[in-house]
mmCIF file of N, CA and C in Angstrom:
data_model
loop_
_atom_site.group_PDB
_atom_site.id
_atom_site.type_symbol
_atom_site.label_atom_id
_atom_site.label_comp_id
_atom_site.label_asym_id
_atom_site.label_seq_id
_atom_site.Cartn_x
_atom_site.Cartn_y
_atom_site.Cartn_z
ATOM 1 N N GLN A 232 95.223 91.507 123.008
ATOM 2 C CA GLN A 232 94.784 92.795 122.701
ATOM 3 C C GLN A 232 93.694 93.236 123.591
ATOM 4 N N VAL A 233 93.322 94.594 124.028
ATOM 5 C CA VAL A 233 92.290 94.956 124.912
ATOM 6 C C VAL A 233 91.943 95.988 124.160
ATOM 7 N N GLN A 234 90.573 96.266 124.118
ATOM 8 C CA GLN A 234 89.699 97.301 123.490
ATOM 9 C C GLN A 234 89.120 98.000 124.321
ATOM 10 N N LEU A 235 88.949 99.243 124.670
ATOM 11 C CA LEU A 235 88.508 100.217 125.555
ATOM 12 C C LEU A 235 87.666 101.252 124.883
ATOM 13 N N VAL A 236 86.288 101.106 125.599
ATOM 14 C CA VAL A 236 85.712 102.052 124.631
ATOM 15 C C VAL A 236 84.795 103.019 125.655
ATOM 16 N N GLU A 237 85.129 104.367 125.835
ATOM 17 C CA GLU A 237 84.596 104.944 126.655
ATOM 18 C C GLU A 237 83.111 106.001 126.142
ATOM 19 N N SER A 238 82.180 106.084 127.205
ATOM 20 C CA SER A 238 81.223 107.364 126.727
ATOM 21 C C SER A 238 81.219 107.877 127.917
ATOM 22 N N GLY A 239 80.245 108.517 127.576
ATOM 23 C CA GLY A 239 79.538 109.878 128.857
ATOM 24 C C GLY A 239 80.323 111.064 128.901
ATOM 25 N N GLY A 240 81.041 111.451 128.047
ATOM 26 C CA GLY A 240 81.265 112.764 127.949
ATOM 27 C C GLY A 240 80.468 113.661 127.212
ATOM 28 N N GLY A 241 80.625 115.079 127.653
ATOM 29 C CA GLY A 241 79.568 116.146 127.205
ATOM 30 C C GLY A 241 80.116 117.340 127.642
ATOM 31 N N LEU A 242 78.740 118.229 127.855
ATOM 32 C CA LEU A 242 79.127 119.728 127.937
ATOM 33 C C LEU A 242 78.312 119.757 129.325
ATOM 34 N N VAL A 243 78.818 120.445 130.149
ATOM 35 C CA VAL A 243 78.082 120.697 131.327
ATOM 36 C C VAL A 243 78.445 122.152 132.010
ATOM 37 N N GLN A 244 77.445 122.644 132.468
ATOM 38 C CA GLN A 244 78.132 123.953 133.268
ATOM 39 C C GLN A 244 79.049 124.020 134.631
ATOM 40 N N THR A 245 79.674 124.924 135.022
ATOM 41 C CA THR A 245 80.145 124.776 136.280
ATOM 42 C C THR A 245 79.735 124.338 137.690
ATOM 43 N N GLY A 246 80.228 123.688 138.196
ATOM 44 C CA GLY A 246 79.162 123.132 139.465
ATOM 45 C C GLY A 246 78.427 121.646 139.155
ATOM 46 N N GLY A 247 78.291 121.666 137.864
ATOM 47 C CA GLY A 247 77.678 120.197 137.515
ATOM 48 C C GLY A 247 78.475 118.602 137.584
ATOM 49 N N SER A 248 77.772 118.031 137.303
ATOM 50 C CA SER A 248 78.185 116.716 137.284
ATOM 51 C C SER A 248 78.142 115.799 135.844
ATOM 52 N N LEU A 249 79.169 114.724 135.863
ATOM 53 C CA LEU A 249 79.224 114.133 134.728
ATOM 54 C C LEU A 249 79.671 112.700 134.960
ATOM 55 N N LYS A 250 79.116 111.305 134.336
ATOM 56 C CA LYS A 250 79.986 110.273 134.903
ATOM 57 C C LYS A 250 80.060 109.751 133.259
ATOM 58 N N LEU A 251 81.761 109.043 133.326
ATOM 59 C CA LEU A 251 81.982 108.542 132.470
ATOM 60 C C LEU A 251 82.156 107.136 132.531
ATOM 61 N N SER A 252 82.083 106.116 131.255
ATOM 62 C CA SER A 252 82.151 104.989 131.757
ATOM 63 C C SER A 252 83.206 104.443 130.547
ATOM 64 N N CYS A 253 83.861 103.460 130.890
ATOM 65 C CA CYS A 253 84.478 102.370 129.805
ATOM 66 C C CYS A 253 84.454 101.198 130.179
ATOM 67 N N ALA A 254 84.514 100.592 128.786
ATOM 68 C CA ALA A 254 84.390 98.907 128.898
ATOM 69 C C ALA A 254 85.456 98.145 128.215
ATOM 70 N N ALA A 255 86.377 97.183 128.940
ATOM 71 C CA ALA A 255 87.401 96.818 128.390
ATOM 72 C C ALA A 255 86.679 95.364 127.726
ATOM 73 N N SER A 256 87.347 94.871 126.724
ATOM 74 C CA SER A 256 86.911 93.668 125.893
ATOM 75 C C SER A 256 88.439 93.204 125.324
ATOM 76 N N GLY A 257 88.222 91.887 124.913
ATOM 77 C CA GLY A 257 89.145 91.104 124.444
ATOM 78 C C GLY A 257 90.043 90.242 125.504
ATOM 79 N N SER A 258 91.493 90.632 125.662
ATOM 80 C CA SER A 258 92.169 89.754 126.584
ATOM 81 C C SER A 258 92.212 90.557 127.959
ATOM 82 N N THR A 259 90.936 90.507 128.505
ATOM 83 C CA THR A 259 91.117 91.513 129.920
ATOM 84 C C THR A 259 91.553 90.881 130.993
ATOM 85 N N SER A 260 91.644 89.130 130.993
ATOM 86 C CA SER A 260 91.891 88.531 132.361
ATOM 87 C C SER A 260 93.509 89.342 132.829
ATOM 88 N N ASN A 261 94.320 89.639 132.151
ATOM 89 C CA ASN A 261 95.725 90.154 132.445
ATOM 90 C C ASN A 261 95.813 91.814 133.213
ATOM 91 N N ILE A 262 94.687 92.355 133.049
ATOM 92 C CA ILE A 262 94.168 93.642 133.189
ATOM 93 C C ILE A 262 94.478 93.880 134.964
ATOM 94 N N TYR A 263 95.567 94.778 135.212
ATOM 95 C CA TYR A 263 95.880 94.824 136.843
ATOM 96 C C TYR A 263 95.190 96.124 137.298
ATOM 97 N N VAL A 264 95.273 97.520 136.286
ATOM 98 C CA VAL A 264 94.985 98.710 136.899
ATOM 99 C C VAL A 264 94.039 99.432 135.830
ATOM 100 N N MET A 265 93.185 99.746 135.945
ATOM 101 C CA MET A 265 92.212 100.737 135.135
ATOM 102 C C MET A 265 91.926 102.132 135.688
ATOM 103 N N GLY A 266 92.111 102.917 134.781
ATOM 104 C CA GLY A 266 92.134 104.405 135.324
ATOM 105 C C GLY A 266 91.795 105.383 134.344
ATOM 106 N N TRP A 267 91.573 106.619 134.254
ATOM 107 C CA TRP A 267 91.531 107.491 133.688
ATOM 108 C C TRP A 267 92.420 108.679 133.811
ATOM 109 N N TYR A 268 92.811 109.264 132.601
ATOM 110 C CA TYR A 268 93.675 110.389 132.232
ATOM 111 C C TYR A 268 93.051 111.318 131.275
ATOM 112 N N ARG A 269 93.553 112.869 131.540
ATOM 113 C CA ARG A 269 92.940 113.808 130.487
ATOM 114 C C ARG A 269 94.138 114.663 129.765
ATOM 115 N N GLN A 270 93.664 115.173 128.788
ATOM 116 C CA GLN A 270 94.337 115.987 127.996
ATOM 117 C C GLN A 270 93.621 117.104 127.649
ATOM 118 N N ALA A 271 94.167 118.177 128.294
ATOM 119 C CA ALA A 271 93.704 119.852 127.907
ATOM 120 C C ALA A 271 94.430 120.132 126.733
ATOM 121 N N PRO A 272 93.945 120.985 125.663
ATOM 122 C CA PRO A 272 94.651 121.315 124.505
ATOM 123 C C PRO A 272 95.986 122.069 125.009
ATOM 124 N N GLY A 273 96.758 121.573 124.178
ATOM 125 C CA GLY A 273 98.544 122.136 124.425
ATOM 126 C C GLY A 273 99.231 121.796 126.009
ATOM 127 N N LYS A 274 98.525 120.866 126.735
ATOM 128 C CA LYS A 274 99.082 120.395 127.581
ATOM 129 C C LYS A 274 99.351 118.869 127.456
ATOM 130 N N GLN A 275 100.136 118.532 128.514
ATOM 131 C CA GLN A 275 100.262 116.911 128.534
ATOM 132 C C GLN A 275 99.221 115.858 129.109
ATOM 133 N N ARG A 276 99.128 114.827 128.818
ATOM 134 C CA ARG A 276 98.642 113.994 129.279
ATOM 135 C C ARG A 276 98.423 113.590 130.717
ATOM 136 N N ARG A 277 97.507 113.696 131.499
ATOM 137 C CA ARG A 277 97.502 113.857 133.060
ATOM 138 C C ARG A 277 97.103 112.699 133.639
ATOM 139 N N LEU A 278 97.479 112.326 134.842
ATOM 140 C CA LEU A 278 96.346 111.146 135.591
ATOM 141 C C LEU A 278 95.204 111.639 136.087
ATOM 142 N N VAL A 279 94.143 111.192 136.289
ATOM 143 C CA VAL A 279 92.778 111.647 136.707
ATOM 144 C C VAL A 279 92.719 110.730 137.930
ATOM 145 N N ALA A 280 92.513 109.611 137.756
ATOM 146 C CA ALA A 280 92.343 108.428 138.717
ATOM 147 C C ALA A 280 92.601 106.972 138.053
ATOM 148 N N THR A 281 93.004 106.014 139.256
ATOM 149 C CA THR A 281 93.399 104.789 138.734
ATOM 150 C C THR A 281 93.062 103.916 140.122
ATOM 151 N N ILE A 282 92.563 102.455 139.666
ATOM 152 C CA ILE A 282 92.054 101.571 140.654
ATOM 153 C C ILE A 282 92.855 100.224 140.280
ATOM 154 N N THR A 283 93.047 99.842 141.101
ATOM 155 C CA THR A 283 93.583 98.289 140.843
ATOM 156 C C THR A 283 92.378 97.380 140.814
ATOM 157 N N SER A 284 93.043 96.161 140.358
ATOM 158 C CA SER A 284 92.081 94.861 140.562
ATOM 159 C C SER A 284 91.494 94.961 142.119
ATOM 160 N N GLY A 285 92.556 94.868 142.678
ATOM 161 C CA GLY A 285 92.392 94.860 144.299
ATOM 162 C C GLY A 285 91.248 96.156 144.950
ATOM 163 N N GLY A 286 91.357 96.853 144.084
ATOM 164 C CA GLY A 286 90.618 98.057 144.901
ATOM 165 C C GLY A 286 91.455 99.469 145.325
ATOM 166 N N THR A 287 92.442 99.412 145.263
ATOM 167 C CA THR A 287 93.346 100.409 145.764
ATOM 168 C C THR A 287 93.104 101.533 144.721
ATOM 169 N N ILE A 288 93.007 102.634 145.329
ATOM 170 C CA ILE A 288 92.574 104.206 144.233
ATOM 171 C C ILE A 288 93.518 104.864 144.565
ATOM 172 N N ASN A 289 93.792 105.651 143.426
ATOM 173 C CA ASN A 289 94.866 106.759 143.639
ATOM 174 C C ASN A 289 94.263 107.994 142.856
ATOM 175 N N TYR A 290 94.114 109.127 143.498
ATOM 176 C CA TYR A 290 93.757 110.339 142.990
ATOM 177 C C TYR A 290 94.977 111.385 142.978
ATOM 178 N N PRO A 291 95.157 112.324 142.075
ATOM 179 C CA PRO A 291 95.912 113.343 142.529
ATOM 180 C C PRO A 291 95.105 114.661 142.872
ATOM 181 N N ASP A 292 95.708 115.759 143.664
ATOM 182 C CA ASP A 292 95.056 116.481 144.759
ATOM 183 C C ASP A 292 93.858 117.221 143.831
ATOM 184 N N SER A 293 94.284 117.808 142.544
ATOM 185 C CA SER A 293 93.472 118.170 141.513
ATOM 186 C C SER A 293 92.080 117.762 141.535
ATOM 187 N N VAL A 294 91.615 116.430 141.871
ATOM 188 C CA VAL A 294 90.271 115.766 141.656
ATOM 189 C C VAL A 294 89.768 115.283 143.126
ATOM 190 N N LYS A 295 90.670 115.099 144.237
ATOM 191 C CA LYS A 295 90.186 114.424 145.246
ATOM 192 C C LYS A 295 89.109 115.301 145.859
ATOM 193 N N GLY A 296 87.843 114.505 146.480
ATOM 194 C CA GLY A 296 87.347 115.088 146.926
ATOM 195 C C GLY A 296 85.753 115.597 145.786
ATOM 196 N N ARG A 297 86.535 115.316 144.630
ATOM 197 C CA ARG A 297 85.227 116.053 143.751
ATOM 198 C C ARG A 297 85.000 114.752 142.477
ATOM 199 N N PHE A 298 85.914 113.657 142.369
ATOM 200 C CA PHE A 298 86.062 112.561 141.542
ATOM 201 C C PHE A 298 85.804 111.141 142.420
ATOM 202 N N THR A 299 85.212 110.417 141.783
ATOM 203 C CA THR A 299 85.222 108.970 142.293
ATOM 204 C C THR A 299 85.393 107.974 141.307
ATOM 205 N N ILE A 300 86.470 107.139 141.220
ATOM 206 C CA ILE A 300 86.630 105.930 140.272
ATOM 207 C C ILE A 300 85.791 104.715 140.797
ATOM 208 N N SER A 301 85.169 104.061 140.119
ATOM 209 C CA SER A 301 84.645 102.588 140.602
ATOM 210 C C SER A 301 85.048 101.532 139.261
ATOM 211 N N ARG A 302 85.114 100.356 140.086
ATOM 212 C CA ARG A 302 85.484 99.352 138.984
ATOM 213 C C ARG A 302 84.364 98.061 139.068
ATOM 214 N N ASP A 303 84.094 97.322 138.245
ATOM 215 C CA ASP A 303 83.298 96.298 138.133
ATOM 216 C C ASP A 303 84.468 95.389 137.612
ATOM 217 N N ASN A 304 85.151 94.209 138.373
ATOM 218 C CA ASN A 304 86.132 93.481 137.826
ATOM 219 C C ASN A 304 85.282 92.316 136.878
ATOM 220 N N ALA A 305 83.917 91.961 137.097
ATOM 221 C CA ALA A 305 83.043 91.086 136.555
ATOM 222 C C ALA A 305 82.977 91.517 135.590
ATOM 223 N N ASP A 306 82.417 92.917 135.152
ATOM 224 C CA ASP A 306 82.118 93.342 133.740
ATOM 225 C C ASP A 306 83.166 94.084 132.961
ATOM 226 N N ASN A 307 84.324 94.021 133.544
ATOM 227 C CA ASN A 307 85.579 94.600 133.205
ATOM 228 C C ASN A 307 85.118 96.168 132.523
ATOM 229 N N THR A 308 84.734 96.846 133.597
ATOM 230 C CA THR A 308 84.303 98.146 133.180
ATOM 231 C C THR A 308 84.852 99.000 134.546
ATOM 232 N N VAL A 309 85.225 100.436 134.203
ATOM 233 C CA VAL A 309 85.418 101.398 135.337
ATOM 234 C C VAL A 309 84.573 102.793 134.952
ATOM 235 N N ALA A 310 84.499 103.491 135.896
ATOM 236 C CA ALA A 310 83.506 104.581 135.772
ATOM 237 C C ALA A 310 84.060 105.764 136.512
ATOM 238 N N LEU A 311 83.989 106.755 136.255
ATOM 239 C CA LEU A 311 84.335 108.306 136.736
ATOM 240 C C LEU A 311 83.408 108.981 137.012
ATOM 241 N N GLN A 312 82.851 109.169 138.332
ATOM 242 C CA GLN A 312 81.908 110.146 138.792
ATOM 243 C C GLN A 312 82.671 111.254 138.911
ATOM 244 N N MET A 313 82.250 112.425 138.080
ATOM 245 C CA MET A 313 82.798 113.690 138.556
ATOM 246 C C MET A 313 81.812 115.036 138.878
ATOM 247 N N ASN A 314 82.192 115.395 140.038
ATOM 248 C CA ASN A 314 81.023 116.327 140.369
ATOM 249 C C ASN A 314 81.928 117.702 140.943
ATOM 250 N N SER A 315 81.045 118.684 141.121
ATOM 251 C CA SER A 315 81.866 119.967 141.170
ATOM 252 C C SER A 315 82.705 120.095 139.829
ATOM 253 N N LEU A 316 82.311 120.197 138.960
ATOM 254 C CA LEU A 316 83.356 120.323 137.785
ATOM 255 C C LEU A 316 83.593 121.745 137.750
ATOM 256 N N GLN A 317 84.790 122.352 136.899
ATOM 257 C CA GLN A 317 85.328 123.490 136.880
ATOM 258 C C GLN A 317 85.766 123.133 135.773
ATOM 259 N N PRO A 318 85.806 124.872 135.160
ATOM 260 C CA PRO A 318 86.499 124.805 133.590
ATOM 261 C C PRO A 318 87.731 124.567 133.058
ATOM 262 N N GLU A 319 88.481 124.421 134.367
ATOM 263 C CA GLU A 319 89.989 123.778 134.366
ATOM 264 C C GLU A 319 89.593 122.271 134.333
ATOM 265 N N ASP A 320 88.705 121.594 134.171
ATOM 266 C CA ASP A 320 88.315 120.331 134.420
ATOM 267 C C ASP A 320 88.216 119.794 132.747
ATOM 268 N N THR A 321 88.169 120.760 131.792
ATOM 269 C CA THR A 321 87.785 120.619 130.682
ATOM 270 C C THR A 321 88.716 119.912 129.768
ATOM 271 N N ALA A 322 88.525 118.753 128.988
ATOM 272 C CA ALA A 322 89.684 118.026 128.773
ATOM 273 C C ALA A 322 89.129 117.003 127.491
ATOM 274 N N VAL A 323 90.188 115.980 126.819
ATOM 275 C CA VAL A 323 89.599 115.132 126.505
ATOM 276 C C VAL A 323 90.161 114.010 127.461
ATOM 277 N N TYR A 324 89.049 113.123 127.869
ATOM 278 C CA TYR A 324 89.331 111.879 129.119
ATOM 279 C C TYR A 324 89.383 110.794 128.044
ATOM 280 N N TYR A 325 90.878 109.968 128.819
ATOM 281 C CA TYR A 325 90.919 108.642 128.120
ATOM 282 C C TYR A 325 90.956 107.730 129.350
ATOM 283 N N CYS A 326 90.248 106.875 128.720
ATOM 284 C CA CYS A 326 90.594 105.274 129.589
ATOM 285 C C CYS A 326 91.482 104.636 129.553
ATOM 286 N N ASN A 327 92.167 103.951 130.239
ATOM 287 C CA ASN A 327 93.542 103.308 130.434
ATOM 288 C C ASN A 327 93.475 101.996 131.074
ATOM 289 N N ALA A 328 94.176 100.781 130.387
ATOM 290 C CA ALA A 328 94.164 99.579 131.097
ATOM 291 C C ALA A 328 95.684 99.103 131.297
ATOM 292 N N LYS A 329 96.278 99.009 132.149
ATOM 293 C CA LYS A 329 97.313 98.301 132.090
ATOM 294 C C LYS A 329 97.400 96.608 132.530
ATOM 295 N N GLU A 330 98.294 96.055 131.896
ATOM 296 C CA GLU A 330 98.284 94.709 132.590
ATOM 297 C C GLU A 330 99.370 94.381 133.612
ATOM 298 N N TRP A 331 99.450 93.428 134.076
ATOM 299 C CA TRP A 331 100.118 92.908 135.084
ATOM 300 C C TRP A 331 101.708 92.658 134.577
ATOM 301 N N GLY A 332 102.872 93.055 135.495
ATOM 302 C CA GLY A 332 104.080 92.985 135.117
ATOM 303 C C GLY A 332 104.739 93.790 134.565
ATOM 304 N N ILE A 333 106.326 93.433 134.547
ATOM 305 C CA ILE A 333 106.737 94.523 134.035
ATOM 306 C C ILE A 333 106.771 94.660 132.857
ATOM 307 N N LEU A 334 106.505 93.685 131.622
ATOM 308 C CA LEU A 334 106.435 93.564 130.308
ATOM 309 C C LEU A 334 104.653 93.793 129.990
ATOM 310 N N GLY A 335 103.943 94.024 130.836
ATOM 311 C CA GLY A 335 102.445 94.229 130.887
ATOM 312 C C GLY A 335 102.530 95.688 129.872
ATOM 313 N N ARG A 336 101.174 95.463 128.853
ATOM 314 C CA ARG A 336 101.232 96.433 127.966
ATOM 315 C C ARG A 336 100.097 97.438 128.494
ATOM 316 N N SER A 337 100.217 98.711 127.799
ATOM 317 C CA SER A 337 99.007 99.766 128.172
ATOM 318 C C SER A 337 98.287 99.895 126.958
ATOM 319 N N TYR A 338 97.106 99.928 127.346
ATOM 320 C CA TYR A 338 95.922 100.232 126.457
ATOM 321 C C TYR A 338 95.100 101.561 126.598
ATOM 322 N N TRP A 339 94.851 102.327 125.590
ATOM 323 C CA TRP A 339 94.257 103.384 125.343
ATOM 324 C C TRP A 339 92.805 103.657 125.181
ATOM 325 N N GLY A 340 91.804 104.243 125.383
ATOM 326 C CA GLY A 340 90.642 104.163 124.619
ATOM 327 C C GLY A 340 90.719 105.371 123.679
ATOM 328 N N GLN A 341 89.450 105.624 122.901
ATOM 329 C CA GLN A 341 89.259 106.606 122.010
ATOM 330 C C GLN A 341 89.687 108.160 122.560
ATOM 331 N N GLY A 342 89.098 108.428 123.591
ATOM 332 C CA GLY A 342 88.954 109.547 124.198
ATOM 333 C C GLY A 342 87.547 110.196 124.088
ATOM 334 N N THR A 343 87.170 110.835 125.014
ATOM 335 C CA THR A 343 85.778 111.527 125.185
ATOM 336 C C THR A 343 85.794 112.641 125.736
ATOM 337 N N GLN A 344 85.343 113.860 125.027
ATOM 338 C CA GLN A 344 85.446 115.361 125.300
ATOM 339 C C GLN A 344 84.388 115.581 126.538
ATOM 340 N N VAL A 345 85.190 116.142 127.540
ATOM 341 C CA VAL A 345 84.471 116.944 128.688
ATOM 342 C C VAL A 345 84.658 118.390 128.893
ATOM 343 N N THR A 346 83.611 119.078 128.760
ATOM 344 C CA THR A 346 83.623 120.676 128.279
ATOM 345 C C THR A 346 82.889 121.243 129.771
ATOM 346 N N VAL A 347 83.362 121.922 130.339
ATOM 347 C CA VAL A 347 82.717 122.662 131.295
ATOM 348 C C VAL A 347 83.008 124.306 131.289
ATOM 349 N N SER A 348 81.333 124.668 130.769
ATOM 350 C CA SER A 348 81.302 126.045 130.791
ATOM 351 C C SER A 348 81.267 126.944 131.640
ATOM 352 N N SER A 349 81.788 128.143 131.943
ATOM 353 C CA SER A 349 81.850 128.962 133.118
ATOM 354 C C SER A 349 80.764 130.010 133.097
#
């Protein structure tokens, strides 16, 4: 089992910045991909950014150039630096960790609220 604990959400004005952090504990040796997803009210949970243990990064177009994901494999942490925040970035942000392999499990944090005021 892997436990994920997020921190760093909050309220920010349009154009502002926030940094989210996520710490993994438990059976972390099998984690391959860590990342962030977000879910706005009434909408599906969507990808924000992922990073593999080897450093391969993936962003959707909606956050490219504004958000930066980073990972510390030694500390089992992943961070998301969010700049130029817009009201449409308002959502609950969830940390995710996926294990290696076809049968690898996926774990979620409890979520942290990010609210961007206009």
